[in-house]
């Protein structure tokens, strides 16, 4: 029965679990399969062609597990590959994640917002298009060099992380941003560290909640909601060390190592 089939999510690593958490909170009845392609992280430094090839590999894996829908829980993969994925697998609904430029631009009082994202996202055509929609706002772009690697290594609280964040955020604070957009699904795990650096009036926006709401809407539209009364199953696969993924999930779920 298709409604009981899982929702598949993938990311270049553990970051997309920030999206999975929002989806699971809103749709606890849904079965899910999460794929962490950590061995290939970071995607943000790869070419568009490489990102498309990896996104196809991950999608094939999830479709072989009978997924009814795919969430691309990665800004870099969405902004570089979602068009190609939708064209190749046209009978499967895809949900993507893009930096939340629009809500930040619409709500900014200082008309200045900051965005922290990977090089792959900031250089993508899709991102350039969303920036072009807000010519009235000064958008300060910053590549988060090194952040994903530190998160993948479980080094969120290291002095190195603090140094990098300070160097990326200080120029934005000086330019008077009032919104900071986190344009990478790994970055919500840095919110406690970021809050220690930025003044409290600067609001942080990520896309997790919006993605969860969009997932629900699309499932309803396709009549694909899981209405079964059985306890849902949540499966996590990684092609790297399971411990970091388990830790980020607070050891609430079991992670399976798989060579994919
Ligand atoms: N989590 C990813 C994103 O949202 C990718 C980070 C990376 O692998 O560079 O962009």
Coordinates of C-alpha atoms and ligand atoms in Angstrom, one line a residue:
X1 CA 0.0 0.0 0.0
X2 CA 1.7 3.2 -1.2
X3 CA 0.5 5.4 1.7
X4 CA 2.4 3.2 4.2
X5 CA 5.6 3.4 2.2
X6 CA 8.4 5.6 3.7
X7 CA 9.3 9.1 3.0
X8 CA 13.0 9.2 1.9
X9 CA 15.4 12.0 3.0
X10 CA 19.0 12.5 2.0
X11 CA 21.8 14.9 2.8
X12 CA 25.6 15.0 2.3
X13 CA 25.7 13.9 5.9
X14 CA 24.1 14.4 9.3
X15 CA 22.9 18.0 8.8
X16 CA 19.6 17.0 7.1
X17 CA 18.5 15.4 10.4
X18 CA 17.6 19.0 11.3
X19 CA 14.9 18.7 8.6
X20 CA 14.0 15.1 9.6
X21 CA 13.3 16.3 13.2
X22 CA 10.8 18.9 11.9
X23 CA 9.2 16.4 9.5
X24 CA 8.9 13.7 12.2
X25 CA 7.5 16.2 14.7
X26 CA 4.7 17.3 12.3
X27 CA 4.1 13.9 10.8
X28 CA 4.9 11.3 13.5
X29 CA 2.8 8.7 11.7
X30 CA 5.0 8.6 8.7
X31 CA 7.6 6.0 8.1
X32 CA 10.9 7.5 7.1
X33 CA 14.3 6.5 5.8
X34 CA 17.2 8.9 6.2
X35 CA 20.3 8.6 4.1
X36 CA 23.5 10.3 5.3
X37 CA 26.1 10.4 2.5
X38 CA 28.8 11.5 4.9
X39 CA 31.6 9.8 3.0
X40 CA 31.0 12.3 0.2
X41 CA 30.6 15.4 2.4
X42 CA 30.9 18.3 1.8
X43 CA 28.8 18.6 -1.3
X44 CA 29.3 22.4 -1.1
X45 CA 32.8 22.2 -2.7
X46 CA 31.8 19.9 -5.6
X47 CA 30.8 20.8 -9.1
X48 CA 27.2 20.9 -10.2
X49 CA 27.7 17.7 -12.2
X50 CA 29.1 15.8 -9.2
X51 CA 26.2 17.0 -7.0
X52 CA 23.7 15.8 -9.6
X53 CA 25.4 12.4 -9.8
X54 CA 25.4 12.0 -6.0
X55 CA 21.8 13.1 -5.7
X56 CA 20.8 10.6 -8.4
X57 CA 22.7 7.8 -6.5
X58 CA 21.0 8.7 -3.2
X59 CA 17.6 8.9 -4.9
X60 CA 18.0 5.5 -6.5
X61 CA 18.9 4.0 -3.1
X62 CA 15.8 5.5 -1.5
X63 CA 13.5 4.5 -4.4
X64 CA 14.9 0.9 -4.2
X65 CA 13.6 1.0 -0.6
X66 CA 10.1 1.9 -1.9
X67 CA 10.0 5.5 -0.9
X68 CA 6.8 7.3 -1.9
X69 CA 8.4 10.8 -1.7
X70 CA 11.9 12.2 -1.5
X71 CA 13.0 15.2 0.6
X72 CA 16.3 16.6 -0.5
X73 CA 17.3 17.7 3.0
X74 CA 20.3 19.6 1.7
X75 CA 20.3 23.2 0.3
X76 CA 23.4 22.4 -1.9
X77 CA 21.7 19.4 -3.6
X78 CA 18.4 21.2 -3.9
X79 CA 19.8 24.3 -5.5
X80 CA 22.0 22.3 -7.9
X81 CA 20.1 19.2 -8.7
X82 CA 16.4 19.3 -7.9
X83 CA 15.4 20.3 -11.4
X84 CA 17.3 17.3 -12.8
X85 CA 15.8 14.9 -10.2
X86 CA 12.3 16.1 -10.9
X87 CA 12.8 15.6 -14.7
X88 CA 14.3 12.1 -14.3
X89 CA 11.8 10.8 -11.7
X90 CA 8.6 12.6 -12.8
X91 CA 6.2 10.3 -11.0
X92 CA 7.7 10.9 -7.5
X93 CA 7.1 14.1 -5.5
X94 CA 10.3 15.8 -4.5
X95 CA 10.5 18.4 -1.7
X96 CA 13.6 20.6 -1.7
X97 CA 15.1 23.0 0.8
X98 CA 16.3 26.5 -0.1
X99 CA 17.7 29.3 2.0
X100 CA 14.8 31.3 3.5
X101 CA 15.7 34.6 1.8
X102 CA 12.1 35.6 1.2
X103 CA 10.8 35.7 4.8
X104 CA 14.0 37.4 6.0
X105 CA 13.9 40.0 3.2
X106 CA 10.2 40.7 3.8
X107 CA 10.5 41.2 7.5
X108 CA 13.9 43.0 7.7
X109 CA 13.7 46.5 9.2
X110 CA 17.3 47.4 8.5
X111 CA 16.9 46.2 4.9
X112 CA 20.1 44.2 5.5
X113 CA 20.2 40.5 6.0
X114 CA 23.0 37.9 6.2
X115 CA 23.1 34.5 4.7
X116 CA 25.5 31.7 5.7
X117 CA 25.6 28.8 3.2
X118 CA 27.9 26.6 1.2
X119 CA 29.8 27.7 -1.9
X120 CA 27.7 25.3 -4.0
X121 CA 24.4 27.0 -2.8
X122 CA 25.6 30.6 -3.1
X123 CA 26.9 30.0 -6.6
X124 CA 23.8 28.2 -7.9
X125 CA 21.4 29.7 -10.4
X126 CA 18.4 29.0 -8.1
X127 CA 20.0 31.0 -5.3
X128 CA 20.8 33.9 -7.7
X129 CA 17.2 34.0 -8.8
X130 CA 15.8 34.3 -5.3
X131 CA 18.3 37.1 -4.5
X132 CA 17.2 38.9 -7.6
X133 CA 13.6 38.9 -6.3
X134 CA 14.7 41.3 -3.5
X135 CA 16.6 44.1 -5.0
X136 CA 15.5 46.4 -2.2
X137 CA 17.4 44.4 0.4
X138 CA 21.2 44.3 1.0
X139 CA 22.0 40.6 1.2
X140 CA 25.4 39.8 2.7
X141 CA 26.5 36.4 1.5
X142 CA 29.1 34.4 3.4
X143 CA 30.4 30.9 2.5
X144 CA 30.6 28.8 5.7
X145 CA 34.1 27.3 4.8
X146 CA 34.9 24.4 7.1
X147 CA 31.7 24.4 9.1
X148 CA 30.2 21.2 7.6
X149 CA 33.5 19.3 8.1
X150 CA 33.6 20.3 11.8
X151 CA 30.0 19.3 12.3
X152 CA 30.5 16.0 10.5
X153 CA 33.4 15.3 12.9
X154 CA 31.3 16.1 15.9
X155 CA 33.4 19.3 16.7
X156 CA 30.5 21.7 17.2
X157 CA 31.9 23.1 20.4
X158 CA 35.5 23.4 19.4
X159 CA 37.5 26.6 19.6
X160 CA 38.1 26.3 15.9
X161 CA 34.3 26.4 15.3
X162 CA 34.0 29.5 17.5
X163 CA 36.8 31.2 15.6
X164 CA 35.3 30.4 12.2
X165 CA 31.8 31.6 13.2
X166 CA 33.2 34.8 14.7
X167 CA 35.1 35.6 11.5
X168 CA 32.0 34.9 9.3
X169 CA 29.4 36.7 11.5
X170 CA 31.3 39.8 12.7
X171 CA 31.3 41.6 9.3
X172 CA 27.5 40.9 9.1
X173 CA 26.9 42.4 12.5
X174 CA 29.0 45.4 11.6
X175 CA 26.8 45.9 8.5
X176 CA 23.7 46.0 10.7
X177 CA 21.9 42.8 9.6
X178 CA 18.7 42.1 11.6
X179 CA 18.1 38.6 10.1
X180 CA 20.6 35.8 9.7
X181 CA 19.5 33.0 7.2
X182 CA 21.0 29.6 7.8
X183 CA 21.2 28.3 4.2
X184 CA 22.6 24.8 5.0
X185 CA 20.8 22.0 6.8
X186 CA 23.9 21.4 8.9
X187 CA 23.9 24.9 10.4
X188 CA 20.8 24.7 12.8
X189 CA 23.1 22.6 15.0
X190 CA 25.2 25.7 15.4
X191 CA 22.5 27.9 16.7
X192 CA 23.7 27.8 20.4
X193 CA 27.2 28.8 19.3
X194 CA 25.9 31.5 16.9
X195 CA 23.7 33.0 19.6
X196 CA 26.8 33.5 21.8
X197 CA 28.3 35.7 19.0
X198 CA 25.4 37.7 17.5
X199 CA 23.4 40.4 19.4
X200 CA 20.0 39.1 20.6
X201 CA 18.0 41.4 18.3
X202 CA 19.3 39.5 15.2
X203 CA 16.8 36.8 14.3
X204 CA 18.0 33.4 13.0
X205 CA 15.9 31.8 10.3
X206 CA 16.2 28.3 8.9
X207 CA 14.0 26.3 6.6
X208 CA 13.1 23.2 8.6
X209 CA 9.6 24.1 9.7
X210 CA 8.6 25.3 6.2
X211 CA 9.9 22.1 4.7
X212 CA 7.8 20.0 7.1
X213 CA 4.6 22.0 6.3
X214 CA 5.3 21.7 2.6
X215 CA 5.8 17.9 3.0
X216 CA 2.4 17.6 4.7
X217 CA 0.7 19.7 2.0
X218 CA 2.2 17.7 -0.9
X219 CA 1.3 14.3 0.8
X220 CA -2.3 15.5 1.2
X221 CA -2.4 16.7 -2.4
X222 CA -1.2 13.3 -3.7
X223 CA -3.4 11.4 -1.2
X224 CA -0.3 9.9 0.3
X225 CA -0.6 10.5 4.0
X226 CA -0.1 7.3 6.1
X227 CA -3.3 6.7 8.0
X228 CA -2.2 3.3 9.5
X229 CA -2.4 2.9 13.3
X230 CA 0.8 1.0 13.5
X231 CA 3.8 2.5 15.2
X232 CA 5.9 4.3 12.5
X233 CA 9.4 3.2 11.7
X234 CA 12.4 5.5 11.4
X235 CA 15.5 4.1 9.7
X236 CA 18.8 5.9 9.4
X237 CA 21.6 4.8 7.1
X238 CA 25.1 6.3 7.0
X239 CA 28.2 5.3 4.9
X240 CA 30.5 6.7 7.7
X241 CA 30.8 6.3 11.4
X242 CA 27.3 5.8 12.9
X243 CA 28.3 7.4 16.3
X244 CA 28.1 11.1 15.2
X245 CA 24.7 10.6 13.6
X246 CA 23.5 8.7 16.7
X247 CA 24.7 11.5 19.0
X248 CA 23.0 14.2 16.9
X249 CA 19.8 12.2 17.2
X250 CA 20.3 12.1 21.0
X251 CA 20.6 8.3 20.7
X252 CA 16.9 8.1 20.2
X253 CA 17.2 6.1 17.0
X254 CA 19.4 3.3 15.8
X255 CA 21.7 4.1 12.9
X256 CA 22.7 1.4 10.4
X257 CA 26.1 1.5 8.6
X258 CA 25.6 0.8 4.9
X259 CA 28.1 1.0 2.0
X260 CA 26.3 3.0 -0.7
Ligands
LIG1 N1 23.8 20.1 4.4 C1 24.1 20.6 3.2 C2 23.3 21.8 2.8 O1 22.3 22.0 3.3 C3 25.4 20.4 2.5 C4 26.6 20.8 3.1 C5 27.7 20.2 2.3 O2 27.8 19.0 2.2 O3 28.6 21.0 1.9 O4 23.8 22.6 2.0

